[in-house]
Short mmCIF file of C-alpha atoms in Angstrom, two decimals:
data_model
loop_
_atom_site.label_atom_id
_atom_site.label_comp_id
_atom_site.label_asym_id
_atom_site.label_seq_id
_atom_site.Cartn_x
_atom_site.Cartn_y
_atom_site.Cartn_z
CA MET A 261 -102.30 -40.94 -75.31
CA ASP A 262 -100.25 -38.10 -74.01
CA THR A 263 -101.79 -34.46 -73.71
CA ALA A 264 -100.41 -31.56 -75.62
CA CYS A 265 -97.72 -29.11 -74.38
CA THR A 266 -99.33 -26.74 -72.16
CA GLN A 267 -99.04 -23.01 -72.46
CA LYS A 268 -97.14 -22.72 -69.03
CA GLN A 269 -94.70 -25.42 -70.29
CA ASN A 270 -94.25 -23.59 -73.76
CA GLY A 271 -93.56 -20.42 -71.81
CA ARG A 272 -90.90 -22.18 -69.51
CA ILE A 273 -88.99 -23.82 -72.39
CA HIS A 274 -88.78 -20.21 -74.27
CA ALA A 275 -87.45 -18.71 -70.98
CA LEU A 276 -84.92 -21.61 -70.57
CA PHE A 277 -83.69 -21.33 -74.11
CA SER A 278 -83.15 -17.44 -73.32
CA ASP A 279 -81.60 -18.10 -70.21
CA LEU A 280 -79.20 -20.53 -72.16
CA GLY A 281 -78.49 -17.83 -74.65
CA TRP A 282 -79.73 -19.76 -77.49
CA ASN A 283 -80.95 -18.11 -80.72
CA GLU A 284 -83.73 -19.26 -82.78
CA PHE A 285 -81.48 -21.49 -85.10
CA VAL A 286 -79.84 -23.24 -82.16
CA TYR A 287 -83.03 -23.99 -80.25
CA GLY A 288 -85.01 -24.86 -83.53
CA SER A 289 -82.04 -27.39 -84.20
CA TRP A 290 -82.20 -28.99 -80.84
CA LEU A 291 -85.88 -29.59 -81.09
CA LYS A 292 -85.48 -30.77 -84.67
CA ALA A 293 -82.75 -33.16 -83.80
CA TYR A 294 -83.75 -34.67 -80.59
CA TYR A 295 -87.59 -34.30 -80.28
CA HIS A 296 -88.60 -34.21 -84.45
CA VAL A 297 -90.73 -30.87 -84.18
CA GLU A 298 -90.69 -27.69 -85.23
CA CYS A 299 -91.46 -25.67 -82.24
CA PRO A 300 -92.23 -26.57 -78.48
CA GLY A 301 -96.06 -26.00 -78.99
CA ASP A 302 -95.64 -29.30 -80.79
CA LEU A 303 -94.22 -31.30 -78.12
CA THR A 304 -96.32 -33.54 -75.99
CA GLY A 305 -96.83 -32.71 -72.24
CA GLY A 306 -94.49 -35.51 -71.32
CA GLU A 307 -91.87 -34.54 -73.92
CA ALA A 308 -92.28 -30.76 -72.72
CA SER A 309 -91.50 -31.88 -69.10
CA ARG A 310 -88.20 -33.96 -70.20
CA LEU A 311 -87.17 -31.21 -72.44
CA ILE A 312 -87.73 -28.78 -69.30
CA ARG A 313 -85.67 -31.06 -67.18
CA GLU A 314 -82.89 -31.31 -69.64
CA LEU A 315 -82.47 -27.82 -70.12
CA SER A 316 -82.53 -27.23 -66.59
CA GLU A 317 -79.86 -29.27 -66.30
CA ILE A 318 -77.68 -27.78 -69.08
CA LEU A 319 -78.38 -24.34 -67.72
CA LYS A 320 -77.24 -25.81 -64.04
CA ASN A 321 -74.01 -26.69 -65.77
CA GLN A 322 -73.34 -23.86 -67.73
CA ARG A 323 -73.77 -21.86 -64.45
CA ARG A 324 -71.76 -24.16 -62.69
CA ASN A 325 -68.91 -24.25 -65.18
CA GLN A 326 -68.83 -20.17 -65.27
CA GLU A 327 -68.63 -20.02 -61.44
CA ALA A 328 -65.64 -22.69 -61.63
CA GLY A 329 -64.08 -20.58 -64.32
CA ASP A 330 -63.11 -17.38 -62.29
CA GLY A 331 -64.06 -18.40 -58.97
CA GLU A 332 -66.86 -16.07 -58.49
CA ARG A 333 -70.29 -17.12 -57.39
CA MET A 334 -73.03 -16.25 -59.77
CA ILE A 335 -76.04 -14.18 -59.04
CA THR A 336 -78.44 -15.76 -57.05
CA SER A 337 -82.17 -16.15 -57.99
CA LYS A 338 -83.27 -14.15 -54.97
CA GLN A 339 -80.72 -11.49 -56.52
CA GLU A 340 -82.07 -11.73 -59.85
CA THR A 341 -85.93 -11.51 -58.93
CA TYR A 342 -85.04 -8.23 -56.96
CA LEU A 343 -82.91 -6.68 -59.64
CA LYS A 344 -85.79 -7.27 -62.38
CA THR A 345 -88.46 -6.35 -60.01
CA LEU A 346 -86.55 -3.12 -58.97
CA TRP A 347 -85.98 -2.64 -62.79
CA LEU A 348 -89.59 -2.24 -63.60
CA GLY A 349 -89.46 1.33 -61.51
CA VAL A 350 -86.84 2.53 -63.98
CA ASP A 351 -87.97 0.95 -67.24
CA TYR A 352 -90.44 3.34 -69.11
CA SER A 353 -92.02 0.41 -70.89
CA LYS A 354 -92.76 -1.19 -67.84
CA GLY A 355 -91.80 -4.26 -68.88
CA ASP A 356 -94.06 -4.32 -72.06
CA SER A 357 -90.79 -4.60 -74.24
CA GLY A 358 -89.51 -7.66 -72.02
CA ASP A 359 -86.19 -7.41 -70.82
CA LYS A 360 -84.97 -5.55 -73.99
CA HIS A 361 -84.02 -2.48 -71.86
CA LEU A 362 -82.43 -4.32 -69.08
CA SER A 363 -80.49 -6.34 -71.65
CA GLN A 364 -79.25 -2.94 -73.21
CA PHE A 365 -78.22 -1.72 -69.72
CA LEU A 366 -76.41 -4.96 -68.56
CA LEU A 367 -74.48 -5.04 -71.95
CA LYS A 368 -73.46 -1.46 -71.67
CA ARG A 369 -72.37 -1.69 -67.96
CA PHE A 370 -71.53 -5.17 -67.42
CA ARG A 371 -70.86 -6.62 -70.94
CA VAL A 372 -73.52 -9.38 -70.19
CA ARG A 373 -76.83 -9.82 -71.76
CA LYS A 374 -78.91 -11.51 -69.05
CA ALA A 375 -79.13 -10.65 -65.39
CA GLY A 376 -78.43 -14.43 -64.82
CA ASP A 377 -74.80 -14.12 -66.46
CA LEU A 378 -74.28 -11.73 -63.66
CA THR A 379 -71.79 -12.52 -60.83
CA CYS A 380 -72.75 -12.01 -57.28
CA ARG A 381 -70.66 -8.84 -56.99
CA GLN A 382 -71.85 -7.45 -60.17
CA ALA A 383 -75.58 -8.24 -58.94
CA ILE A 384 -74.98 -6.02 -55.96
CA ALA A 385 -73.41 -3.14 -57.84
CA CYS A 386 -76.13 -3.41 -60.50
CA ILE A 387 -78.76 -3.30 -57.65
CA ALA A 388 -77.05 -0.35 -56.01
CA MET A 389 -77.12 1.37 -59.68
CA ILE A 390 -80.76 0.56 -60.23
CA LYS A 391 -81.92 2.02 -56.54
CA SER A 392 -79.83 5.20 -57.34
CA MET A 393 -81.71 5.62 -60.61
CA ILE A 394 -84.78 5.35 -59.04
CA ALA A 395 -83.96 7.88 -56.29
CA GLN A 396 -83.06 10.34 -59.35
CA ALA A 397 -86.00 9.85 -61.04
CA GLU A 398 -87.92 10.58 -57.65
CA LYS A 399 -86.04 13.59 -57.23
CA ARG A 400 -86.95 15.08 -60.75
CA ALA A 401 -90.46 13.85 -60.85
CA GLY A 402 -92.64 16.44 -62.44
CA ARG A 403 -89.73 18.64 -63.40
CA THR A 404 -89.33 17.34 -67.23
CA THR A 405 -90.91 19.32 -69.90
CA VAL A 406 -92.60 17.80 -73.04
CA LEU A 407 -91.86 20.03 -75.66
CA ASP A 408 -94.35 20.61 -78.60
CA LYS A 409 -91.86 19.75 -81.06
CA LYS A 410 -92.02 16.75 -83.05
CA SER A 411 -89.81 15.72 -85.68
CA ARG A 412 -88.68 12.58 -87.83
CA CYS A 413 -85.85 10.51 -86.78
CA ARG A 414 -83.20 11.19 -89.30
CA TYR A 415 -82.03 7.59 -88.96
CA CYS A 416 -85.59 5.46 -89.32
CA ASP A 417 -87.86 8.22 -90.51
CA ALA A 418 -90.22 7.33 -87.50
CA LEU A 419 -92.34 10.65 -85.83
CA ILE A 420 -90.59 11.54 -82.50
CA MET A 421 -91.37 13.74 -79.77
CA TRP A 422 -88.96 15.81 -77.78
CA VAL A 423 -88.77 15.98 -74.25
CA GLN A 424 -86.51 18.29 -72.18
CA LEU A 425 -84.89 17.36 -68.76
CA GLN A 426 -84.31 20.02 -66.03
CA ASP A 427 -80.67 19.93 -66.71
CA GLY A 428 -81.52 21.15 -70.39
CA ARG A 429 -80.64 17.91 -72.29
CA ARG A 430 -83.17 16.95 -74.77
CA MET A 431 -84.14 13.04 -75.11
CA ALA A 432 -86.30 11.93 -78.14
CA PHE A 433 -89.24 9.76 -77.21
CA ASP A 434 -91.81 7.41 -78.87
CA PHE A 435 -95.20 8.81 -78.26
CA ASP A 436 -98.84 7.27 -78.33
CA ASP A 437 -102.16 8.52 -80.15
CA GLN A 438 -102.78 11.02 -76.86
CA ASN A 439 -99.29 12.63 -77.23
CA GLN A 440 -98.00 11.02 -74.23
CA ALA A 441 -94.20 9.96 -74.44
CA THR A 442 -94.25 6.09 -74.15
CA ASN A 443 -90.53 5.11 -74.58
CA PHE A 444 -86.80 6.48 -75.33
CA HIS A 445 -86.87 6.50 -79.17
CA GLU A 446 -84.42 3.48 -80.03
CA CYS A 447 -83.58 2.97 -83.91
CA VAL A 448 -81.16 1.11 -85.90
CA LYS A 449 -79.15 3.06 -88.48
CA SER A 450 -80.05 1.94 -92.13
#
């Protein structure tokens, strides 16, 4: 009898689904149609290995097609790893929110959701931007003021803390039990 899907295999499957840009409905349908399971954790070890190979091949073909589409090389794995490592120096959540903040940055600047969707040229520009952001953060280190002012967000009604930057701009932050700013406040208008 085959062993159950390992935690490492399960994580790799989820990462591949994410890299492919598939939402939960799409990958849930894929699992039901081809493997007759509800989630990757229900697979056997052999099935999980086969699924990983299949998804890796689909991703490889997807990237190859993207490259052929406009003639530009896609980001290399070394560039992607370097970019994500650099990003941790900018991300206030230190990766606790996954790639949510990086995804928003890439969407705003390059109109892609994942680092793997950048072209090689875009990756070079993105790495330069992140290095610049890190240099700016080092320059202003210790030059922000946490204001004693707390209020409620007018959109989601959550408690927020205000931080004033040296240039006078005020930014809303979420905060923890020790009144330490944890992350930029983000909400969705109701």
